[in-house]
Short mmCIF file of C-alpha atoms in Angstrom, two decimals:
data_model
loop_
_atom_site.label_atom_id
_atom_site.label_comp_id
_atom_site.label_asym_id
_atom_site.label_seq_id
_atom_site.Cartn_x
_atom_site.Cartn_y
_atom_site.Cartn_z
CA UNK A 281 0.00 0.00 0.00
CA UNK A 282 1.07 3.45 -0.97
CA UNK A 283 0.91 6.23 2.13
CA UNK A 284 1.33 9.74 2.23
CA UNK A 285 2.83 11.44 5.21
CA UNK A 286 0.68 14.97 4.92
CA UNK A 287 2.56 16.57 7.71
CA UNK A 288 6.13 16.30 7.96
CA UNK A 289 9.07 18.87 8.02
CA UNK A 290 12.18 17.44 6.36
CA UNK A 291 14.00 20.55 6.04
CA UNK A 292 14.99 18.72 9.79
CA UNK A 293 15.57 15.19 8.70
CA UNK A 294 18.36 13.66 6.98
CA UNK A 295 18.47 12.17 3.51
CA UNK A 296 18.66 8.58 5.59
CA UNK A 297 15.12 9.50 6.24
CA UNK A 298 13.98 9.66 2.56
CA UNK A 299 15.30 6.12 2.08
CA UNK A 300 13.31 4.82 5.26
CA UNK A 301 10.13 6.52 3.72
CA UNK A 302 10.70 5.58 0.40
CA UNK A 303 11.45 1.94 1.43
CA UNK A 304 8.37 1.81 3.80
CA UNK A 305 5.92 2.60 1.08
CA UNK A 306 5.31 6.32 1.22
CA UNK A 307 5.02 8.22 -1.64
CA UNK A 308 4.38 11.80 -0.91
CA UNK A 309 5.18 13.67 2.12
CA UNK A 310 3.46 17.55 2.22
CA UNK A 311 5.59 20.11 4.16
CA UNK A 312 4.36 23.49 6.05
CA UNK A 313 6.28 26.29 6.88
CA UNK A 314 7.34 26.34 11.38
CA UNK A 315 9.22 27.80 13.36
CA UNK A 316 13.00 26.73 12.78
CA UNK A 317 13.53 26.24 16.81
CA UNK A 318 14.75 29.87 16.99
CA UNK A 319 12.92 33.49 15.99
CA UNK A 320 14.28 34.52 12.56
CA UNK A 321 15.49 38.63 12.28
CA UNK A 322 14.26 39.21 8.74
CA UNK A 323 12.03 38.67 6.07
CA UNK A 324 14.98 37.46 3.64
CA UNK A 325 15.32 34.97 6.46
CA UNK A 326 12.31 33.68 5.51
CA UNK A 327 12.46 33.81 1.60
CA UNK A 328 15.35 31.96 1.92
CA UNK A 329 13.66 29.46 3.87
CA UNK A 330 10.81 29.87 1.15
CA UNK A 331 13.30 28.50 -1.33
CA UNK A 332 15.09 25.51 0.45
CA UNK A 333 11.09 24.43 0.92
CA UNK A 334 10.28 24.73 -2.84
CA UNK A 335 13.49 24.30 -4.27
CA UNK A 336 15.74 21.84 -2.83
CA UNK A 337 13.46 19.37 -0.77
CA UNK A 338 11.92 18.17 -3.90
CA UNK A 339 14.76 17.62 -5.46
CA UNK A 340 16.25 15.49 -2.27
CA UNK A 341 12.75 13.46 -2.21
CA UNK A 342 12.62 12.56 -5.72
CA UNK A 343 15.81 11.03 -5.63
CA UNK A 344 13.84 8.31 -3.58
CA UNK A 345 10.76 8.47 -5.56
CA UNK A 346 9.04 10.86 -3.20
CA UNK A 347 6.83 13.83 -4.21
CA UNK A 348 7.45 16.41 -1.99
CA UNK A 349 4.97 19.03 -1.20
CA UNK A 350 4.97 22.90 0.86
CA UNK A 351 2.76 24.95 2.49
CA UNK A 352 4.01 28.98 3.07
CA UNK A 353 3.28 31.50 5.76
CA UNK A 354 5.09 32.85 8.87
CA UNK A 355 4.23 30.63 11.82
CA UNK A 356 2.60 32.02 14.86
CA UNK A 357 5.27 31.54 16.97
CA UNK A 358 7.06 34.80 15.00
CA UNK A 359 3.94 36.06 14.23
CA UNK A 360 3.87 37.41 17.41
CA UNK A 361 6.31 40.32 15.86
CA UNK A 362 3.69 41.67 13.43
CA UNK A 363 5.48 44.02 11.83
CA UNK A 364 8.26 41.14 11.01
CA UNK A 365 5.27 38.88 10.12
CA UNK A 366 3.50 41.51 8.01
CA UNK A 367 6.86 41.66 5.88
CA UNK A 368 6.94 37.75 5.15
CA UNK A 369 2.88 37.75 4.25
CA UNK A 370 4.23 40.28 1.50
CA UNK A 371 6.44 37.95 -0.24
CA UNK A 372 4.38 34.68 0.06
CA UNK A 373 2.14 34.70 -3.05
CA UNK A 374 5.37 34.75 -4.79
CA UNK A 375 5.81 31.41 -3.50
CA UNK A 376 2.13 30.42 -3.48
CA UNK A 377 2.76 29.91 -7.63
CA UNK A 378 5.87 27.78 -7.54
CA UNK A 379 4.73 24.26 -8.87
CA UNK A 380 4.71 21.93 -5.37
CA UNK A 381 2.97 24.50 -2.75
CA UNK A 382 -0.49 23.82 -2.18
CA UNK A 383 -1.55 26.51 -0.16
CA UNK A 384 -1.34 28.83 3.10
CA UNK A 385 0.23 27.39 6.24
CA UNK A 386 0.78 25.96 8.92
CA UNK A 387 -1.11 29.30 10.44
CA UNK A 388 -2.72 29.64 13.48
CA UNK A 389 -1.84 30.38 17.34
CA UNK A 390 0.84 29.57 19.40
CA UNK A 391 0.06 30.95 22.95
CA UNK A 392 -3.33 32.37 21.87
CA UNK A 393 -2.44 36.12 21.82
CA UNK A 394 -4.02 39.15 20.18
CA UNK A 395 -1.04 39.52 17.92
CA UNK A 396 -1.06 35.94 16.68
CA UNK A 397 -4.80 36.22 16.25
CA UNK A 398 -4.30 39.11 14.03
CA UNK A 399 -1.65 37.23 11.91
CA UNK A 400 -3.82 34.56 11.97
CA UNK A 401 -6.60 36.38 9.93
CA UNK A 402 -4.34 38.24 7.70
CA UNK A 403 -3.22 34.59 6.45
CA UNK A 404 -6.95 33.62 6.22
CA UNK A 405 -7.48 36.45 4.01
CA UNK A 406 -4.60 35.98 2.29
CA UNK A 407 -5.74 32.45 1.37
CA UNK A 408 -9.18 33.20 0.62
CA UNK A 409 -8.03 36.35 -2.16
CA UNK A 410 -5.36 33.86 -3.71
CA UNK A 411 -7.73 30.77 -3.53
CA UNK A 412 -5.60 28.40 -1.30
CA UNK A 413 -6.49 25.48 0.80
CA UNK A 414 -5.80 26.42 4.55
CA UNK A 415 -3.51 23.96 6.41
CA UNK A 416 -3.59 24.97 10.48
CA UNK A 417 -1.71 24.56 14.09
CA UNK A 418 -3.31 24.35 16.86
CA UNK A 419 -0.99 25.09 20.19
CA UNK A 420 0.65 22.83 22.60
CA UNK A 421 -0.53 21.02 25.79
CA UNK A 422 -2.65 23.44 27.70
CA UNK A 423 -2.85 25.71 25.18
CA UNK A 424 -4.53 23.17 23.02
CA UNK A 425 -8.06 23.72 23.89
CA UNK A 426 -8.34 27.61 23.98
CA UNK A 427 -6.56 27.74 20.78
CA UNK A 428 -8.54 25.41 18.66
CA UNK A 429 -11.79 27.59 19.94
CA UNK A 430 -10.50 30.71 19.22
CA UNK A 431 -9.31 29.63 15.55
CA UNK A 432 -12.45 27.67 14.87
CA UNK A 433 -14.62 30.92 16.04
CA UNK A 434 -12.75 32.59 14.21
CA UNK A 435 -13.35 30.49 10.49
CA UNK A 436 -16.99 30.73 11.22
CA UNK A 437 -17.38 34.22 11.22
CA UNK A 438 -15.50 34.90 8.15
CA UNK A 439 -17.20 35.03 5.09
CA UNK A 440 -16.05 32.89 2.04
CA UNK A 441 -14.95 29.75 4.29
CA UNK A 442 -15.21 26.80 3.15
CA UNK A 443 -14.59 24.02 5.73
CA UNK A 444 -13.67 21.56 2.91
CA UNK A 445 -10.92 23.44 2.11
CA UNK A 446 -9.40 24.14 5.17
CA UNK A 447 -7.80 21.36 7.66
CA UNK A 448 -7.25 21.84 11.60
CA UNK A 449 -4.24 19.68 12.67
CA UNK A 450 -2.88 18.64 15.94
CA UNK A 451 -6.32 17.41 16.84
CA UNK A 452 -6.68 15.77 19.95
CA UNK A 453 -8.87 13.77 22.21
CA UNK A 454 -10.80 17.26 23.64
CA UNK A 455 -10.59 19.26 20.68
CA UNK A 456 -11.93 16.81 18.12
CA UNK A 457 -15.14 16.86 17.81
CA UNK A 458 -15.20 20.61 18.04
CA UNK A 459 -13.27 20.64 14.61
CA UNK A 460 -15.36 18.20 13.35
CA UNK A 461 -18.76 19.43 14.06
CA UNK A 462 -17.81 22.84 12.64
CA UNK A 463 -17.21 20.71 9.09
CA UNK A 464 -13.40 21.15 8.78
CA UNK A 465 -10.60 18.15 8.23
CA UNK A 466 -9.10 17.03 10.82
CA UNK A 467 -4.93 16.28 11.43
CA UNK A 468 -3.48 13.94 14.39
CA UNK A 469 -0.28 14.32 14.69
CA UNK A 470 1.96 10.98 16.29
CA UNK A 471 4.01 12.45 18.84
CA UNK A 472 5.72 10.23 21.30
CA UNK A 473 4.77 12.52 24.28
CA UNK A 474 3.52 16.16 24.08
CA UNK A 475 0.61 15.30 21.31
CA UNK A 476 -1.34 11.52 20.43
CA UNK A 477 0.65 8.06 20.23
CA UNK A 478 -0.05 5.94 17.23
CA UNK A 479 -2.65 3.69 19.89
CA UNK A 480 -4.79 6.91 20.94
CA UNK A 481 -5.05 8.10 16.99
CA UNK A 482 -6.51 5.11 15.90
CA UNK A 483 -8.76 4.70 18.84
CA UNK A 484 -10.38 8.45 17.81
CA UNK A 485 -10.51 7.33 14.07
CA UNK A 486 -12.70 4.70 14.98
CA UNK A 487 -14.55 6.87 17.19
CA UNK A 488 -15.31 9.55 15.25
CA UNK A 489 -15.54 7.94 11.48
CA UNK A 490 -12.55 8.04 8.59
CA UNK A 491 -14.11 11.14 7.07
CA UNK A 492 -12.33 14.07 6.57
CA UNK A 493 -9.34 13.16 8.64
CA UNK A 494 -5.58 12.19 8.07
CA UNK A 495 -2.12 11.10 10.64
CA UNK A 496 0.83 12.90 10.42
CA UNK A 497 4.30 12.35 12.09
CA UNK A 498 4.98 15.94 11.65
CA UNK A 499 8.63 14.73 12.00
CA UNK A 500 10.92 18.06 13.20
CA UNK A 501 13.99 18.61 15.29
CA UNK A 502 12.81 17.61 18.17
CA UNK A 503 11.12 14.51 19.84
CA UNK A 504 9.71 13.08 16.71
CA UNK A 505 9.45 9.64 14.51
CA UNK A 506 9.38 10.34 10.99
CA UNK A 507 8.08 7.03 10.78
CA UNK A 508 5.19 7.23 12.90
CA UNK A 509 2.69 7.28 9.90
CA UNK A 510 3.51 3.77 9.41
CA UNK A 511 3.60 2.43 12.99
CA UNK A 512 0.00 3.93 13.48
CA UNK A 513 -0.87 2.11 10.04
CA UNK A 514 0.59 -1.02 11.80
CA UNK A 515 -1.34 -0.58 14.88
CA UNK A 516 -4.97 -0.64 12.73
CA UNK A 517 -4.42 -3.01 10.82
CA UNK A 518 -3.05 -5.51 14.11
CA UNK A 519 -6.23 -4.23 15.32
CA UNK A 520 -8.41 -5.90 12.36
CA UNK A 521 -9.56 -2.86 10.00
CA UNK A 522 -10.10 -3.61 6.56
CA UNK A 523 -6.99 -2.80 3.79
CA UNK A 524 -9.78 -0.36 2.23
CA UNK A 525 -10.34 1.20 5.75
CA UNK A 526 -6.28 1.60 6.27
CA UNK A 527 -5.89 2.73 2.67
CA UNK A 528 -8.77 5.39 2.90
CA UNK A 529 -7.36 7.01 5.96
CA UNK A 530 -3.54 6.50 4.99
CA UNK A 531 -2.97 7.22 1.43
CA UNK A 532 -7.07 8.37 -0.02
CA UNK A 533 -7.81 11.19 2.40
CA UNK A 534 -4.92 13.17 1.82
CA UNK A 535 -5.04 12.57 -2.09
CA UNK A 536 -8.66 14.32 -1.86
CA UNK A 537 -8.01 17.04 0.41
CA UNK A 538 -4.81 17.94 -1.90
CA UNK A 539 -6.50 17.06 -5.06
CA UNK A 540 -8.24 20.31 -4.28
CA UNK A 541 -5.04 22.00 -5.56
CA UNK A 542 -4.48 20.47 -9.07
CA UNK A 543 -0.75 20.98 -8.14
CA UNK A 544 -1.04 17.66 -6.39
CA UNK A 545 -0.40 14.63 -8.68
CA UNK A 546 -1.81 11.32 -6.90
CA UNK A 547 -4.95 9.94 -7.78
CA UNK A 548 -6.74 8.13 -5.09
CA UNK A 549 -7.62 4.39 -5.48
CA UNK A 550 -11.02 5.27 -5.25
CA UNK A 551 -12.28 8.63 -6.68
CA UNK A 552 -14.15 11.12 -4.39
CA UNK A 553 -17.38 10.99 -6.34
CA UNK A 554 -17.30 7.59 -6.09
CA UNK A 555 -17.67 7.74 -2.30
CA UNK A 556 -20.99 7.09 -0.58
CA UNK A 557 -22.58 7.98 2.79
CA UNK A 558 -22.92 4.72 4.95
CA UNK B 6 -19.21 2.23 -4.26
CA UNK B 7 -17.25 2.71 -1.25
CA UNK B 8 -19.01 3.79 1.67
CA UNK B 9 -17.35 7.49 3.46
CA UNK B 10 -15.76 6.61 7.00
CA UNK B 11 -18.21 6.80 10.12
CA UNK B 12 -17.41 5.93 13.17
CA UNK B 13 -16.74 1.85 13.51
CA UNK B 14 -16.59 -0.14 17.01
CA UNK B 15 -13.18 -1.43 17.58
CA UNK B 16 -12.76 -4.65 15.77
CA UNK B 17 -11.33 -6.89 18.36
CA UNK B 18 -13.13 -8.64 21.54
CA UNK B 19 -12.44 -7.39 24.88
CA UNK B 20 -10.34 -10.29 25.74
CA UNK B 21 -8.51 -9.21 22.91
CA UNK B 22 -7.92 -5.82 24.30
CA UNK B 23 -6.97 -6.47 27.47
CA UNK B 24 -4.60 -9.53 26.41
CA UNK B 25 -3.03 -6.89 24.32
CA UNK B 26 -3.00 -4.04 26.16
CA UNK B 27 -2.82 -5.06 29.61
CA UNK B 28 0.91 -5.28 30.49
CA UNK B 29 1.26 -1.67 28.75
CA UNK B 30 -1.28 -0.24 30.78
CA UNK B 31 -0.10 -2.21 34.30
CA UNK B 32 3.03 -0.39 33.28
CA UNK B 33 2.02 3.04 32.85
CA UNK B 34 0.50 3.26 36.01
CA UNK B 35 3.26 1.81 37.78
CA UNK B 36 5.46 4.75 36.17
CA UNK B 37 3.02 7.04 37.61
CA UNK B 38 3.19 5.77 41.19
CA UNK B 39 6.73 5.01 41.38
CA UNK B 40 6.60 9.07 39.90
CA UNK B 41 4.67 10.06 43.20
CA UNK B 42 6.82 7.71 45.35
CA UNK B 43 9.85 9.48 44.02
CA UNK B 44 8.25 13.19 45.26
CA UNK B 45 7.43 12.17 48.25
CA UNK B 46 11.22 11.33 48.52
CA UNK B 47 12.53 14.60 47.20
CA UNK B 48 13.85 17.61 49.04
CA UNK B 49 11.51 20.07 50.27
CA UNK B 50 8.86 17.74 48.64
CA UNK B 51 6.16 19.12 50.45
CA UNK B 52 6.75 22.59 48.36
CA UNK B 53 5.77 20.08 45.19
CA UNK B 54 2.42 18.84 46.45
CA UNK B 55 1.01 22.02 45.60
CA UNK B 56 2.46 22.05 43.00
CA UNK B 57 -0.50 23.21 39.98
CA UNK B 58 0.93 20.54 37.96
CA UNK B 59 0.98 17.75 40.31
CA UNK B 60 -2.60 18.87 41.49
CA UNK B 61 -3.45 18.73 37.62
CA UNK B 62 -1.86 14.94 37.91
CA UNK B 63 -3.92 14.29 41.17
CA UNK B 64 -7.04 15.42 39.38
CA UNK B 65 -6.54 13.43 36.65
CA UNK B 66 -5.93 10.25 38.31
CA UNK B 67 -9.66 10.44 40.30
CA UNK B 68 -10.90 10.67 36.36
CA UNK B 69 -9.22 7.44 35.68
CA UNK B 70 -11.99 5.56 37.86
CA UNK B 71 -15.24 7.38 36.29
CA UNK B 72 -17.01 4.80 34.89
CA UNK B 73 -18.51 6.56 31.68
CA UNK B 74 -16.27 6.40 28.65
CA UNK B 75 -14.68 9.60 27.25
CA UNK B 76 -11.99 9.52 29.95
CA UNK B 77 -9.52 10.99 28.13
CA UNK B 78 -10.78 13.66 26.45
CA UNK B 79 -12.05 14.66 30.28
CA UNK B 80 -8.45 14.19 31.30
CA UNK B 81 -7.39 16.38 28.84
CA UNK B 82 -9.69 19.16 29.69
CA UNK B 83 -8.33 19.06 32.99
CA UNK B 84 -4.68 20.00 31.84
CA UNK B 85 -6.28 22.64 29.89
CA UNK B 86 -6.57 26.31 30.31
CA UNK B 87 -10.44 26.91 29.75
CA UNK B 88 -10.47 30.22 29.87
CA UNK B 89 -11.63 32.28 26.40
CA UNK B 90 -10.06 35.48 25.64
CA UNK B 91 -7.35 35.83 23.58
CA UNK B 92 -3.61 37.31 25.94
CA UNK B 93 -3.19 40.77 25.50
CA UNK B 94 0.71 39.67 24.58
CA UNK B 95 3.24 37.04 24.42
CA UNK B 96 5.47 38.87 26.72
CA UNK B 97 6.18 37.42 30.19
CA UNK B 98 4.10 33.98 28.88
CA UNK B 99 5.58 30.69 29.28
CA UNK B 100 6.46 28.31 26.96
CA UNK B 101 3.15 25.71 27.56
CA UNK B 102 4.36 22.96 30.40
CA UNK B 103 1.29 20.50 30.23
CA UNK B 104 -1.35 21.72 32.88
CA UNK B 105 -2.85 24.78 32.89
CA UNK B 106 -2.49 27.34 36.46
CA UNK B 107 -6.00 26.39 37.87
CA UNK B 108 -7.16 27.88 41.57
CA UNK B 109 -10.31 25.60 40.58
CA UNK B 110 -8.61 22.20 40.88
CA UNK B 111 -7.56 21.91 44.90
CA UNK B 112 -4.22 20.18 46.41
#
């Protein structure tokens, strides 16, 4: 079975990770733009950034057979500084027409401040005049819950949304259903301690339905397994769920929320239209 | 034509379950005692014990026992900082640390 990893940032990974991926099946990975683990000074900073995201990664993942995708904004972490993160806003629809980005992110709120919120809805806007899909963070730990409310709130209220065409990652146990009920996608990201474990992800797929939802590894710098995709795949299908079931949620979900861009070049096994409500 | 994803019970029995997830779990909350244990033995531990993280932890231990399902996302809720309005600024805010400064949840 073919799997994408729609959440990953390999700008931190070595090429030994490529050949793991590649080896273990998957055969797209989709990158946003984060913080780098440190607060950038300029907007070059960032353009250069821009460029190792649209430039060089997908030239490193095709050498293992890998389509590699982007997403561009200034994160919320540094869009705290809005001055700084009104300067990188100007230069991303630049980027927004290279060939592999597929749309505005990852946006959102970091420690759920005024500023960030600001930021947040200039990217929004951004998106919506361009006509980009919307890929968001939600914060850490504690920060979790406020944050997804405050984001979601703010999606409903602003005219031209459409949920389809926006996904909320980082999901979790107490901010699920909230992002589901308000029609957006869903992202759970495998994190071996501050976000879900492979065990917990499945257990809310098959709680809340295989709809509009996908698993990342979001693989970084820090305490992350770029092959977490896979061991949560491993974990459903130990667990008894159908190839079709694993397939839908591992490699068809994120063909039809990227499909939205016809950047993206998979096809899902099974064609949207073709899908039925059960 | 294939059906779109609702929600689907878990596919294994509860034997299964437990036979697979049993010694996981037994060792989890082992971890988490030996955790307390190892406070109680600390320095100045009594400083800890009011700690708003450890009465976050204490909290979230009673919701282990509830009988209802949807322990979890409860459990989460309790780390959480429930309050609504966005911070005025990032300055003198600290990087998240897992539970939320609540004067609702008591030592």
């Amino acid at each position: 079975m073919r799997i994408i990893d729609p959440h990953i940032h390999m700008v931190s990974r070595t090429t030994d990770d490529y050949q793991r991926l590649s080896l273990a099946g998957v055969a797209a990975v989709s990158e946003p733009a984060f913080w780098a683990g440190f607060d950038r000074s300029t907007a070059a900073g960032f353009k250069d950034y821009f460029r190792h995201l649209t430039e060089f990664e997908p030239r490193r993942a095709a050498q293992y057979g890998i389509q590699h995708y982007s997403w561009i904004c200034i994160n919320p972490k540094e869009a705290e500084d809005v001055k700084l993160a009104r300067d990188v806003i100007a230069i991303i629809p630049e980027f927004l027409k290279k060939p592999t980005v597929l749309g505005v992110g990852e946006i959102g709120l970091n420690k759920n401040t005024r500023n960030e919120l600001t930021i947040f809805e200039e990217h929004v806007a951004l998106a919506l005049r361009e006509k980009q899909l919307i890929l968001i963070h939600t914060p850490h730990l504690e920060d979790k819950h406020k944050g997804t409310k405050l984001i979601v709130d703010c999606l409903k209220r602003t005219p031209g949304i459409d949920p389809g065409r926006v996904i909320v990652d980082h999901v979790e146990e107490h901010t699920i259903k909230l992002v589901r009920d308000a029609g957006f996608w869903c992202g759970i990201t495998l994190y071996p301690i501050s976000k879900v474990t492979p065990e917990r992800a499945i257990d809310m797929v098959e709680q809340y339905g295989n709809d509009r939802i996908w698993l990342n590894s979001a693989g970084d710098w820090g305490d992350s397994n770029p092959m977490n995709t896979l061991v949560a795949l491993q974990e459903a299908r130990r667990r008894g769920h159908s190839e079709a079931w694993l397939e839908r949620l591992f490699y068809n979900n994120p063909c039809y929320f990227f499909g939205q861009n016809p950047k993206f070049k998979l096809q899902p096994t099974v064609p949207v239209n073709a899908l039925t409500r059960s | 034509m294939a059906p779109t994803g609702g929600a689907v019970s878990h596919p294994q029995t509860g034997k299964q379950v437990v036979d697979h997830g049993f010694l996981a779990a037994r060792a989890k909350v082992l971890e988490i005692a030996a955790f307390l244990d190892r406070l109680d033995r600390a320095h100045e531990a009594h400083s800890a014990q009011d700690d708003f993280r450890i009465r976050a932890l204490r909290a979230a231990i009673q919701e282990l026992s509830a009988a209802q399902p949807g322990r979890a996302a409860r459990i989460q809720l309790i780390f959480s900082d429930l309050s609504t309005e966005p911070a005025p600024t990032a300055q003198g805010l600290k990087p998240a640390v897992g539970a939320a400064l609540r004067p609702d949840l008591k030592g």
